[in-house]
Short mmCIF file of C-alpha atoms in Angstrom, two decimals:
data_model
loop_
_atom_site.label_atom_id
_atom_site.label_comp_id
_atom_site.label_asym_id
_atom_site.label_seq_id
_atom_site.Cartn_x
_atom_site.Cartn_y
_atom_site.Cartn_z
CA MET A 198 -10.48 24.41 -50.22
CA LEU A 199 -12.19 26.45 -47.55
CA ILE A 200 -10.61 29.71 -48.54
CA ASP A 201 -11.61 31.22 -51.88
CA PRO A 202 -9.12 34.02 -52.80
CA LEU A 203 -11.58 35.84 -54.90
CA THR A 204 -14.14 35.80 -52.22
CA VAL A 205 -11.57 37.00 -49.71
CA VAL A 206 -10.59 39.90 -51.92
CA ALA A 207 -14.31 40.60 -52.51
CA GLN A 208 -15.06 40.49 -48.88
CA ILE A 209 -12.18 42.86 -48.09
CA ILE A 210 -13.56 45.24 -50.55
CA ASN A 211 -17.07 44.79 -49.17
CA PHE A 212 -15.90 45.41 -45.65
CA LEU A 213 -14.05 48.53 -46.67
CA ILE A 214 -17.04 49.80 -48.59
CA LEU A 215 -19.29 49.01 -45.52
CA VAL A 216 -16.85 50.95 -43.31
CA ALA A 217 -17.08 53.88 -45.58
CA LEU A 218 -20.91 53.67 -45.86
CA LEU A 219 -21.47 53.30 -42.17
CA ARG A 220 -19.09 56.10 -41.51
CA ARG A 221 -21.14 58.26 -43.75
CA PHE A 222 -24.67 57.12 -42.75
CA LEU A 223 -24.14 55.97 -39.14
CA TYR A 224 -21.11 57.02 -37.20
CA ALA A 225 -20.78 60.65 -38.36
CA PRO A 226 -24.53 61.58 -38.04
CA ILE A 227 -24.82 59.79 -34.74
CA THR A 228 -21.68 61.17 -33.18
CA GLN A 229 -22.56 64.65 -34.49
CA VAL A 230 -26.05 64.58 -32.99
CA MET A 231 -24.72 63.28 -29.77
CA LYS A 232 -22.13 66.03 -29.51
CA LYS A 233 -24.86 68.58 -30.39
CA ARG A 234 -27.10 67.14 -27.69
CA GLU A 235 -24.12 67.18 -25.32
CA ARG A 236 -23.55 70.81 -26.12
CA LEU A 237 -27.32 71.50 -25.76
CA ILE A 238 -27.43 69.74 -22.42
CA ALA A 239 -24.34 71.50 -21.31
CA GLN A 240 -25.93 74.80 -22.40
CA GLN A 241 -29.08 73.85 -20.48
CA LEU A 242 -27.00 72.82 -17.39
CA GLN A 243 -25.14 76.22 -17.59
CA ASP A 244 -28.47 78.02 -18.04
CA ALA A 245 -29.83 76.03 -15.10
CA ALA A 246 -26.79 76.85 -13.04
CA HIS A 247 -27.14 80.50 -13.95
CA GLN A 248 -30.83 80.43 -13.00
CA GLN A 249 -29.97 78.61 -9.90
CA GLU A 250 -27.46 81.20 -9.07
CA ILE A 251 -30.07 83.97 -9.72
CA ALA A 252 -32.53 81.95 -7.60
CA GLN A 253 -30.00 81.71 -4.81
CA GLN A 254 -29.29 85.46 -4.93
CA GLU A 255 -33.01 86.02 -4.88
CA ALA A 256 -33.50 83.59 -2.05
CA GLU A 257 -30.59 85.30 -0.13
CA ARG A 258 -32.14 88.70 -0.80
CA TRP A 259 -35.53 87.41 0.40
CA ARG A 260 -33.90 85.79 3.41
CA GLN A 261 -32.20 89.14 4.23
CA MET A 262 -35.54 90.94 3.85
CA GLN A 263 -37.23 88.42 6.04
CA GLN A 264 -34.46 88.80 8.68
CA SER A 265 -34.83 92.60 8.40
CA LEU A 266 -38.63 92.32 8.75
CA GLU A 267 -38.15 90.01 11.75
CA HIS A 268 -35.76 92.43 13.32
CA ARG A 269 -38.11 95.30 12.62
CA GLN A 270 -41.00 93.20 13.87
CA ALA A 271 -39.11 92.39 17.13
CA SER A 272 -38.16 96.02 17.55
CA LEU A 273 -41.71 97.17 17.00
CA LEU A 274 -42.93 94.47 19.44
CA THR A 275 -40.42 95.54 22.05
CA GLN A 276 -41.40 99.22 21.50
CA ALA A 277 -45.07 98.23 21.79
CA GLN A 278 -44.38 96.18 24.83
CA ASP A 279 -42.48 99.13 26.47
CA ALA A 280 -45.20 101.48 25.47
CA ALA A 281 -47.83 99.11 26.86
CA ASP A 282 -45.79 98.74 30.08
CA GLU A 283 -45.36 102.48 30.38
CA HIS A 284 -49.11 103.03 29.77
CA ARG A 285 -49.95 100.25 32.23
CA HIS A 286 -47.69 101.90 34.86
CA GLN A 287 -49.35 105.28 34.10
CA LEU A 288 -52.72 103.76 34.48
CA LEU A 289 -51.80 101.98 37.61
CA GLN A 290 -50.33 105.17 39.03
CA GLN A 291 -53.33 107.10 38.00
CA ILE A 292 -55.55 104.47 39.63
CA ARG A 293 -53.34 104.59 42.79
CA ASP A 294 -53.63 108.35 42.77
CA GLU A 295 -57.42 108.19 42.35
CA VAL A 296 -57.64 105.62 45.08
CA ASP A 297 -55.43 107.73 47.34
CA SER A 298 -57.38 110.79 46.53
CA THR A 299 -60.70 108.95 47.12
CA GLN A 300 -59.26 107.48 50.25
CA THR A 301 -58.05 110.85 51.46
CA GLN A 302 -61.53 112.38 50.61
CA TRP A 303 -63.15 109.48 52.36
CA ARG A 304 -61.04 109.94 55.39
CA GLU A 305 -61.65 113.62 55.42
CA ALA A 306 -65.37 112.89 55.19
CA VAL A 307 -65.03 110.36 57.89
CA LYS A 308 -63.15 112.83 60.00
CA ARG A 309 -65.78 115.55 59.37
CA GLU A 310 -68.61 113.17 60.13
CA ARG A 311 -66.73 112.05 63.26
CA ARG A 312 -66.29 115.65 64.36
CA VAL A 313 -69.95 116.35 63.76
CA PHE A 314 -70.90 113.20 65.41
CA LEU A 315 -68.71 113.90 68.41
CA SER A 316 -70.03 117.39 68.61
CA VAL A 317 -73.60 116.28 68.48
CA LEU A 318 -72.67 113.44 70.90
CA GLN A 319 -71.03 115.94 73.24
CA GLN A 320 -74.12 118.14 73.14
CA ARG A 321 -76.58 115.38 73.65
CA ALA A 322 -74.51 113.55 76.12
CA GLY A 323 -73.97 116.73 78.03
CA GLN A 324 -77.60 117.45 78.15
CA GLN A 325 -78.45 113.80 79.06
CA LEU A 326 -75.63 113.75 81.66
CA ALA A 327 -76.82 117.02 83.20
CA ALA A 328 -80.42 115.65 83.41
CA THR A 329 -79.13 112.41 84.83
CA LEU A 330 -76.86 114.16 87.41
CA ARG A 331 -79.72 116.37 88.31
CA CYS A 332 -81.94 113.40 89.11
CA ILE A 333 -79.19 111.53 90.92
CA LEU A 334 -78.27 114.54 93.14
CA GLN A 335 -81.92 115.13 93.67
CA ASP A 336 -82.60 111.51 94.66
CA LEU A 337 -79.54 110.89 96.74
CA ALA A 338 -78.71 114.08 98.43
CA SER A 339 -81.73 116.28 97.86
CA ALA A 340 -79.33 118.67 96.28
CA ASN A 341 -79.78 120.99 93.32
CA LEU A 342 -77.41 120.55 90.35
CA GLU A 343 -77.10 124.23 89.58
CA GLN A 344 -76.39 124.99 93.23
CA GLN A 345 -73.64 122.36 93.34
CA ILE A 346 -72.17 123.64 90.03
CA ALA A 347 -72.09 127.21 91.40
CA GLU A 348 -70.62 125.87 94.63
CA ALA A 349 -67.86 124.07 92.73
CA PHE A 350 -67.12 127.14 90.57
CA ILE A 351 -66.83 129.31 93.64
CA THR A 352 -64.64 126.76 95.39
CA ARG A 353 -62.30 126.59 92.32
CA LEU A 354 -62.27 130.42 92.23
CA ASN A 355 -61.24 130.44 95.86
CA HIS A 356 -58.61 127.86 95.65
CA LEU A 357 -56.83 128.94 92.48
CA PRO A 358 -53.08 128.22 92.42
CA PHE A 359 -50.87 131.15 93.23
CA SER A 360 -49.58 131.56 89.71
CA GLU A 361 -53.01 131.41 88.24
CA GLN A 362 -54.17 134.00 90.82
CA GLY A 363 -51.50 136.30 89.45
CA VAL A 364 -52.69 135.77 85.94
CA LEU A 365 -56.32 136.42 86.98
CA GLU A 366 -55.54 139.56 88.68
CA THR A 367 -53.39 140.78 85.80
CA SER A 368 -56.16 140.04 83.39
CA LEU A 369 -58.74 141.77 85.60
CA SER A 370 -56.61 144.90 85.84
CA ASN A 371 -55.96 144.91 82.11
CA ALA A 372 -59.69 144.56 81.39
CA ARG A 373 -60.59 147.62 83.42
CA GLY A 374 -63.30 149.57 81.79
CA GLN A 375 -64.64 146.53 79.91
CA GLU A 376 -67.71 144.38 80.70
CA LEU A 377 -66.70 141.05 82.04
CA VAL A 378 -69.24 138.21 81.26
CA ILE A 379 -69.96 135.30 83.60
CA SER A 380 -72.11 132.92 81.55
CA SER A 381 -73.98 129.98 82.82
CA THR A 382 -76.39 127.45 81.58
CA PHE A 383 -78.91 128.19 84.03
CA PRO A 384 -80.13 131.46 85.65
CA MET A 385 -77.65 132.19 88.44
CA PRO A 386 -79.28 132.58 91.93
CA GLU A 387 -78.60 135.87 93.43
CA ASP A 388 -76.75 134.56 96.51
CA ARG A 389 -74.47 132.64 94.24
CA LYS A 390 -73.88 135.86 92.19
CA ALA A 391 -72.86 137.60 95.39
CA GLN A 392 -70.56 134.96 96.44
CA ILE A 393 -68.79 135.05 93.01
CA LEU A 394 -68.61 138.79 93.04
CA ALA A 395 -67.14 138.72 96.44
CA VAL A 396 -64.38 136.36 95.46
CA LEU A 397 -63.69 138.40 92.29
CA HIS A 398 -63.51 141.54 94.42
CA GLN A 399 -60.85 139.95 96.57
CA HIS A 400 -58.67 139.51 93.54
CA ALA A 401 -59.41 142.90 92.04
CA PRO A 402 -60.66 145.30 94.75
CA ALA A 403 -60.54 148.12 92.26
CA MET A 404 -63.13 146.60 90.00
CA GLU A 405 -66.73 147.65 90.51
CA SER A 406 -69.47 145.05 90.69
CA SER A 407 -71.34 146.66 87.84
CA VAL A 408 -68.68 145.45 85.25
CA TYR A 409 -69.59 141.95 85.79
CA GLN A 410 -72.52 140.68 83.73
CA PHE A 411 -74.20 137.32 84.40
CA VAL A 412 -75.55 135.82 81.25
CA THR A 413 -77.59 132.66 80.77
CA ILE A 414 -76.51 130.60 77.71
CA PRO A 415 -78.51 127.44 77.09
CA ASP A 416 -75.93 126.08 74.61
CA LEU A 417 -73.27 125.97 77.30
CA ILE A 418 -73.09 122.49 78.56
CA CYS A 419 -74.13 122.57 82.06
CA GLY A 420 -71.64 124.79 83.88
CA ILE A 421 -70.34 128.33 84.66
CA GLU A 422 -67.71 130.18 82.76
CA LEU A 423 -65.77 133.43 83.37
CA LYS A 424 -64.19 134.93 80.31
CA ILE A 425 -61.70 137.79 80.62
CA PRO A 426 -59.47 138.95 77.75
CA GLY A 427 -56.42 136.73 78.30
CA TYR A 428 -57.96 134.51 80.84
CA LYS A 429 -60.74 131.98 81.17
CA LEU A 430 -62.04 130.09 84.14
CA ALA A 431 -64.91 127.57 83.95
CA TRP A 432 -66.43 124.57 85.43
CA THR A 433 -68.59 122.67 82.99
CA ILE A 434 -69.49 119.09 82.29
CA GLU A 435 -67.91 119.74 78.91
CA GLN A 436 -64.52 119.33 80.48
CA TYR A 437 -65.35 115.79 81.35
CA LEU A 438 -66.97 115.17 78.02
CA GLU A 439 -63.85 116.45 76.26
CA GLN A 440 -61.96 113.69 78.12
CA LEU A 441 -64.53 111.24 76.78
CA GLU A 442 -64.14 112.66 73.26
CA VAL A 443 -60.29 112.24 73.64
CA LYS A 444 -60.83 108.69 74.56
CA LEU A 445 -63.21 107.98 71.68
CA ASN A 446 -60.79 109.67 69.25
CA GLN A 447 -58.08 107.40 70.50
CA VAL A 448 -60.23 104.34 69.98
CA TRP A 449 -61.29 105.53 66.50
CA ASP A 450 -57.75 106.23 65.47
CA GLY A 451 -56.71 102.77 66.61
CA MET A 452 -59.52 101.14 64.49
CA GLU A 453 -58.56 103.20 61.40
CA LYS A 454 -54.88 102.13 61.76
CA SER A 455 -55.93 98.50 61.90
CA TRP A 456 -58.15 98.96 58.83
CA VAL A 457 -55.21 100.56 56.94
CA GLU A 458 -52.85 97.70 57.99
CA GLN A 459 -55.44 95.13 56.89
CA GLY A 460 -55.62 96.87 53.50
CA MET B 51 -24.90 20.27 -46.65
CA HIS B 52 -22.05 22.57 -47.40
CA LEU B 53 -19.34 23.28 -44.90
CA THR B 54 -19.04 26.91 -46.01
CA PRO B 55 -21.34 29.19 -47.93
CA ASP B 56 -18.53 29.69 -50.43
CA GLN B 57 -19.56 26.41 -51.87
CA SER B 58 -23.15 27.58 -52.56
CA ILE B 59 -22.66 29.13 -55.98
CA PHE B 60 -25.49 31.03 -57.55
CA TRP B 61 -23.86 32.30 -60.70
CA HIS B 62 -20.60 31.50 -62.34
CA TRP B 63 -18.69 33.40 -65.07
CA GLY B 64 -15.15 32.41 -65.87
CA MET B 65 -13.03 32.59 -62.87
CA PHE B 66 -15.61 34.71 -61.05
CA SER B 67 -18.40 33.09 -59.14
CA LEU B 68 -21.25 34.58 -57.12
CA ASN B 69 -21.57 32.48 -53.99
CA ALA B 70 -23.87 32.74 -50.95
CA THR B 71 -21.19 34.40 -48.92
CA LEU B 72 -21.15 37.44 -51.10
CA ILE B 73 -24.94 37.43 -51.55
CA PHE B 74 -25.63 37.40 -47.75
CA THR B 75 -22.78 39.84 -47.09
CA TRP B 76 -24.46 42.25 -49.46
CA LEU B 77 -27.76 41.52 -47.70
CA VAL B 78 -26.22 42.38 -44.38
CA MET B 79 -24.54 45.40 -45.79
CA GLY B 80 -27.86 46.51 -47.27
CA VAL B 81 -29.65 46.01 -44.00
CA LEU B 82 -27.04 47.96 -42.12
CA VAL B 83 -26.74 50.79 -44.63
CA VAL B 84 -30.38 51.29 -45.38
CA GLY B 85 -31.38 50.92 -41.78
CA SER B 86 -28.78 53.51 -40.80
CA TRP B 87 -29.86 55.84 -43.54
CA LEU B 88 -33.47 55.54 -42.65
CA VAL B 89 -32.91 56.29 -39.02
CA THR B 90 -30.20 59.03 -39.50
CA ARG B 91 -32.41 60.93 -41.96
CA HIS B 92 -34.33 62.51 -39.13
CA LEU B 93 -31.98 62.78 -36.24
CA SER B 94 -33.03 64.90 -33.29
CA ALA B 95 -30.62 66.70 -30.92
CA SER B 96 -33.25 67.09 -28.32
CA THR B 97 -33.92 64.70 -25.43
CA GLN B 98 -36.94 63.32 -27.28
CA ILE B 99 -35.68 60.92 -29.83
CA SER B 100 -36.96 58.04 -31.92
CA ARG B 101 -36.59 54.35 -30.95
CA GLY B 102 -34.31 53.71 -33.93
CA GLN B 103 -32.04 56.72 -33.10
CA ASN B 104 -32.03 55.61 -29.50
CA LEU B 105 -30.88 52.08 -30.57
CA LEU B 106 -28.12 53.34 -32.85
CA GLU B 107 -26.96 55.80 -30.25
CA VAL B 108 -26.87 52.98 -27.66
CA ILE B 109 -24.81 50.81 -30.08
CA VAL B 110 -22.45 53.53 -31.14
CA LEU B 111 -22.09 54.84 -27.61
CA GLY B 112 -21.40 51.35 -26.36
CA ILE B 113 -18.73 50.67 -28.87
CA ARG B 114 -17.16 53.99 -28.22
CA ASP B 115 -16.96 53.39 -24.50
CA GLN B 116 -15.49 49.97 -24.96
CA ILE B 117 -12.81 51.46 -27.24
CA GLN B 118 -11.99 54.26 -24.85
CA GLU B 119 -11.72 51.75 -21.96
CA ILE B 120 -9.14 49.81 -23.97
CA ILE B 121 -6.95 52.54 -25.41
CA ASP B 122 -7.61 55.37 -22.91
CA GLN B 123 -7.66 58.06 -25.63
CA PRO B 124 -10.27 59.47 -27.98
CA ALA B 125 -12.14 56.73 -29.84
CA ALA B 126 -13.13 58.67 -32.93
CA PRO B 127 -10.25 57.39 -35.16
CA TYR B 128 -11.03 53.76 -34.35
CA LEU B 129 -14.79 53.86 -34.20
CA PRO B 130 -15.69 53.31 -37.82
CA PHE B 131 -13.34 50.35 -38.23
CA ILE B 132 -13.88 48.67 -34.84
CA GLY B 133 -17.56 49.49 -34.86
CA THR B 134 -18.15 48.07 -38.37
CA LEU B 135 -16.32 44.83 -37.43
CA PHE B 136 -18.65 44.37 -34.45
CA ILE B 137 -21.84 45.37 -36.05
CA PHE B 138 -21.24 43.34 -39.30
CA ILE B 139 -20.22 40.20 -37.42
CA ALA B 140 -22.95 40.52 -34.88
CA LEU B 141 -25.72 41.10 -37.45
CA SER B 142 -24.32 38.36 -39.64
CA ASN B 143 -24.56 35.93 -36.80
CA LEU B 144 -27.96 37.19 -35.47
CA LEU B 145 -29.60 36.86 -38.88
CA SER B 146 -28.88 33.05 -38.78
CA VAL B 147 -32.24 32.70 -37.03
CA ILE B 148 -33.84 33.36 -40.42
CA PRO B 149 -34.49 30.11 -42.22
CA GLY B 150 -32.29 29.69 -45.34
CA TYR B 151 -29.90 32.26 -44.30
CA GLN B 152 -26.32 31.40 -44.23
CA PRO B 153 -24.08 33.67 -42.14
CA PRO B 154 -21.12 35.08 -44.09
CA THR B 155 -19.00 34.77 -41.00
CA GLY B 156 -19.37 30.95 -41.43
CA SER B 157 -17.12 31.40 -44.39
CA LEU B 158 -13.38 31.16 -43.73
CA SER B 159 -12.99 33.47 -46.71
CA THR B 160 -14.91 36.23 -44.92
CA THR B 161 -13.18 35.67 -41.54
CA THR B 162 -9.89 35.67 -43.28
CA ALA B 163 -10.79 38.84 -45.09
CA LEU B 164 -11.72 40.50 -41.80
CA ALA B 165 -8.55 39.23 -40.17
CA LEU B 166 -6.56 40.63 -43.04
CA CYS B 167 -8.24 43.95 -42.56
CA VAL B 168 -7.23 43.92 -38.91
CA PHE B 169 -3.77 42.67 -39.97
CA PHE B 170 -3.33 45.77 -42.17
CA ALA B 171 -5.18 48.12 -39.89
CA VAL B 172 -2.75 47.54 -37.06
CA PRO B 173 0.38 48.82 -38.89
CA LEU B 174 -1.71 51.64 -40.46
CA TYR B 175 -2.81 52.95 -37.13
CA GLY B 176 0.62 52.30 -35.75
CA VAL B 177 2.35 54.20 -38.57
CA GLN B 178 -0.28 56.87 -38.30
CA LYS B 179 0.57 57.33 -34.71
CA LYS B 180 4.30 56.86 -34.77
CA GLY B 181 5.56 56.85 -38.21
CA VAL B 182 7.04 53.97 -40.33
CA ARG B 183 10.36 53.88 -38.49
CA GLY B 184 8.84 54.04 -35.10
CA TYR B 185 6.35 51.32 -35.86
CA LEU B 186 8.97 49.02 -37.41
CA GLN B 187 11.22 49.52 -34.40
CA GLN B 188 8.66 47.71 -32.12
CA TYR B 189 9.46 44.44 -33.98
CA LEU B 190 13.02 44.74 -32.55
CA GLN B 191 11.78 45.18 -29.02
CA PRO B 192 12.84 44.15 -26.57
CA ASN B 193 15.73 42.64 -28.53
CA PRO B 194 16.41 42.30 -32.25
CA ILE B 195 16.51 38.52 -31.67
CA MET B 196 12.74 38.80 -31.13
CA LEU B 197 12.15 40.12 -34.68
CA PRO B 198 11.08 36.68 -36.17
CA PHE B 199 8.93 35.87 -33.12
CA ASN B 200 7.20 39.23 -33.36
CA ILE B 201 6.51 38.64 -37.12
CA ILE B 202 5.24 35.07 -36.36
CA GLY B 203 3.12 36.47 -33.57
CA ASP B 204 1.40 38.95 -35.91
CA PHE B 205 0.64 36.21 -38.45
CA SER B 206 -0.40 33.72 -35.87
CA ARG B 207 -2.92 36.03 -34.21
CA ILE B 208 -4.42 36.83 -37.63
CA VAL B 209 -4.87 33.24 -38.24
CA ALA B 210 -6.27 32.76 -34.76
CA LEU B 211 -8.77 35.58 -35.34
CA ALA B 212 -10.02 34.14 -38.61
CA VAL B 213 -10.17 30.52 -37.53
CA ARG B 214 -11.76 31.32 -34.09
CA LEU B 215 -14.69 33.19 -35.77
CA PHE B 216 -15.13 30.70 -38.63
CA GLY B 217 -14.94 27.71 -36.38
CA ASN B 218 -17.61 29.06 -33.91
CA VAL B 219 -19.99 30.15 -36.55
CA MET B 220 -19.48 27.20 -38.83
CA SER B 221 -19.73 24.71 -35.98
CA GLY B 222 -22.97 26.31 -34.68
CA THR B 223 -24.50 26.02 -38.17
CA MET B 224 -23.28 22.49 -38.55
CA ILE B 225 -24.64 21.48 -35.04
CA VAL B 226 -28.06 22.93 -35.92
CA GLY B 227 -27.98 21.09 -39.26
CA ILE B 228 -27.15 17.84 -37.67
CA LEU B 229 -29.66 18.23 -34.83
CA LEU B 230 -32.29 19.03 -37.43
CA SER B 231 -31.78 15.58 -38.83
CA VAL B 232 -31.62 13.88 -35.46
CA ALA B 233 -34.07 15.73 -33.14
CA PRO B 234 -35.83 18.27 -35.27
CA LEU B 235 -38.40 19.61 -32.74
CA PHE B 236 -36.67 21.08 -29.66
CA PHE B 237 -32.92 21.01 -29.67
CA PRO B 238 -32.34 22.98 -32.81
CA VAL B 239 -34.39 25.83 -31.22
CA MET B 240 -32.24 25.84 -28.17
CA MET B 241 -29.05 25.73 -30.24
CA GLN B 242 -30.31 28.59 -32.31
CA VAL B 243 -30.93 30.65 -29.17
CA LEU B 244 -27.40 29.62 -28.03
CA GLY B 245 -26.17 30.53 -31.41
CA LEU B 246 -27.48 34.09 -30.95
CA LEU B 247 -25.62 34.43 -27.76
CA THR B 248 -22.39 32.92 -29.11
CA GLY B 249 -22.64 35.09 -32.23
CA VAL B 250 -22.81 38.26 -30.37
CA ILE B 251 -19.98 37.07 -28.06
CA GLN B 252 -17.85 36.16 -31.12
CA ALA B 253 -18.39 39.60 -32.60
CA TYR B 254 -17.52 41.25 -29.33
CA ILE B 255 -14.29 39.02 -29.05
CA PHE B 256 -13.28 39.76 -32.56
CA ALA B 257 -13.80 43.55 -32.30
CA ILE B 258 -12.12 43.66 -28.85
CA LEU B 259 -9.10 41.64 -29.99
CA ALA B 260 -8.71 43.84 -33.07
CA MET B 261 -8.84 46.95 -30.80
CA VAL B 262 -6.34 45.30 -28.42
CA PHE B 263 -3.96 44.58 -31.26
CA ILE B 264 -4.31 48.21 -32.54
CA ALA B 265 -4.08 49.63 -28.98
CA ALA B 266 -0.92 47.61 -28.37
CA ALA B 267 0.70 49.38 -31.23
CA SER B 268 -0.67 52.80 -30.10
CA GLN B 269 0.44 52.28 -26.56
CA VAL B 270 3.94 51.36 -27.64
CA ASP B 271 3.87 54.48 -29.68
CA GLN B 272 2.67 56.54 -26.67
CA ARG B 273 5.40 55.04 -24.47
CA ASN B 274 8.06 55.78 -27.00
CA SER B 275 6.75 59.29 -27.55
CA GLN B 276 6.78 59.81 -23.86
CA SER B 277 10.37 58.63 -23.52
CA ASP B 278 11.41 60.65 -26.55
CA SER B 279 9.79 63.81 -25.04
CA GLU B 280 11.55 63.00 -21.81
CA VAL B 281 14.93 62.74 -23.52
CA SER B 282 14.29 65.91 -25.46
CA HIS B 283 13.37 67.79 -22.28
CA GLY B 284 16.38 66.21 -20.37
#
C-alpha cells in the first residue's frame, strides 16, 4: 500500500513542528526586522521630507534675498545711471558755457582787433589817400590838395542848408566869449583863413575875428574842422573812409554770420 | 527500485518503522531550521544586510505578497502555514539533485499528510474568522441540497492535492531512474533540471491551492459579515 498511516501521522506531526520552528526562527524574526526597517526607512523618509522642507524654505529665503538684491542692484544701477546722466548733462552744459564764454571772448577779441585794425587802416589809408590825391591833383590839374580842401570847406560853409544855418548861428551866439577852434591837418594859408572868417562873420556879425583860432593837427585825416559847442562842421577824407569802414564792417559781419551758421 | 520512499525502511521496531520518508523529512526540516536560525541570529534592520538575510527576506516577502494578492487582507495569520508548505515542498523537491536523496514529497504518505493539514486548516481558519455556525452554514450554500456535494468537493480536492504532488514527484523520480538505465549520460541530467523546475512549480501550486481553499472560506466569511453588518445597520 502506498499510504502508510503511521508515516502520515508522523509527517503531520513533523509538518506542524516545522511550522512552529519556522515561525520561531524564520517568519517572526524576518517580518519583525522588515517592519523595523520599514519604520526606519519611513523615519528616514520623514526626516528627508523635513530636511527637504527646510531646504525649500532656505531656498525660498535665498531666492527672496536674491530678488531683493537684484531689485536693489537695479535701483542702484538706475540711480547711478541717473546720476551719470545728470553729471554728463552738467559737464556738457559746463562745456557749452565754457565754449560760449570762449567764443564770446574770442568774438570780443576779434571785434577789438577789428576796431584797432580799422582804426589803423583808416589812419594809414587816410594818409595814403591824401598823398595819392595830392599827387593826382598835382599831376592832372596842377592843383594843391590843401587849397582844394579849404575851397571845399568854404563852399560847404557858404551853401549850408537853411536849417543848419540857424543851428550854426545859434551855436555861435551861445559860444560868445569862448575861443572857437578851426583845426586843419595842414597850416591854413592866410587868404583861406580870411575867406573862412568872412563867411563866419556873415553868420555871426557880432563875433570878433580874434575868437577864432586856427590850429594845425597832424592826426586829423586830411581836412578842416570847425568845432563849436553844440555844432560841428568839417570836411575831411575821414568822412569817406568812414563809409569804407561801414562797408568793411558789413562784409565782416556777413562773414561772421556764415561762420556761425557753418558751426 | 521502490515506488515510494516509504518502502525504504532503515529501522523497524514493532509496528513502528523508520523509513526514508521520515529520515529525509527530518533532513529537510533540519536544513530549514538550522539555516533559518543561522541567518536570523544576526539580522540587521539597516539597508546593508547579509546575503542569507536577503535571500530569506526575498522568500518571505514573495510568499507574503502572493498571499495578499489572493486574499486581499493581511497575510500574517496565513504566512507560517502557507509559507512552510511552499518552502518544505520546494526544498524537498530541489534536494533531489543530490545523489541518493529521495524526496519525501515522492511519498503519498507525505503528500496525504500535507493535504490533511490543508484539509483541517481550511475549517480552522474559517471557524477562526466566522465561527463554527457561520463556517458550517457555507456547506448549505447556495441550497441545502448542495450539502453532500460540498462535502464531497472538500474531500476530492484534498485527494487531488495529495495525488497531484505525489504523482509529479514520484513520476519525475521514476523517469530519471528509468532513463539512468536506458541513456545514463545526457537525458537524466536534463530530466533533473526539468525536475527542479517542476518541483518548484508543484510547491507553488500546492501552496497557492491551499491558500485559495482557505481564502474561499475567508471570503465567504467576509461576504457574510458584510451582509450581516448591512442587515444590522438597516
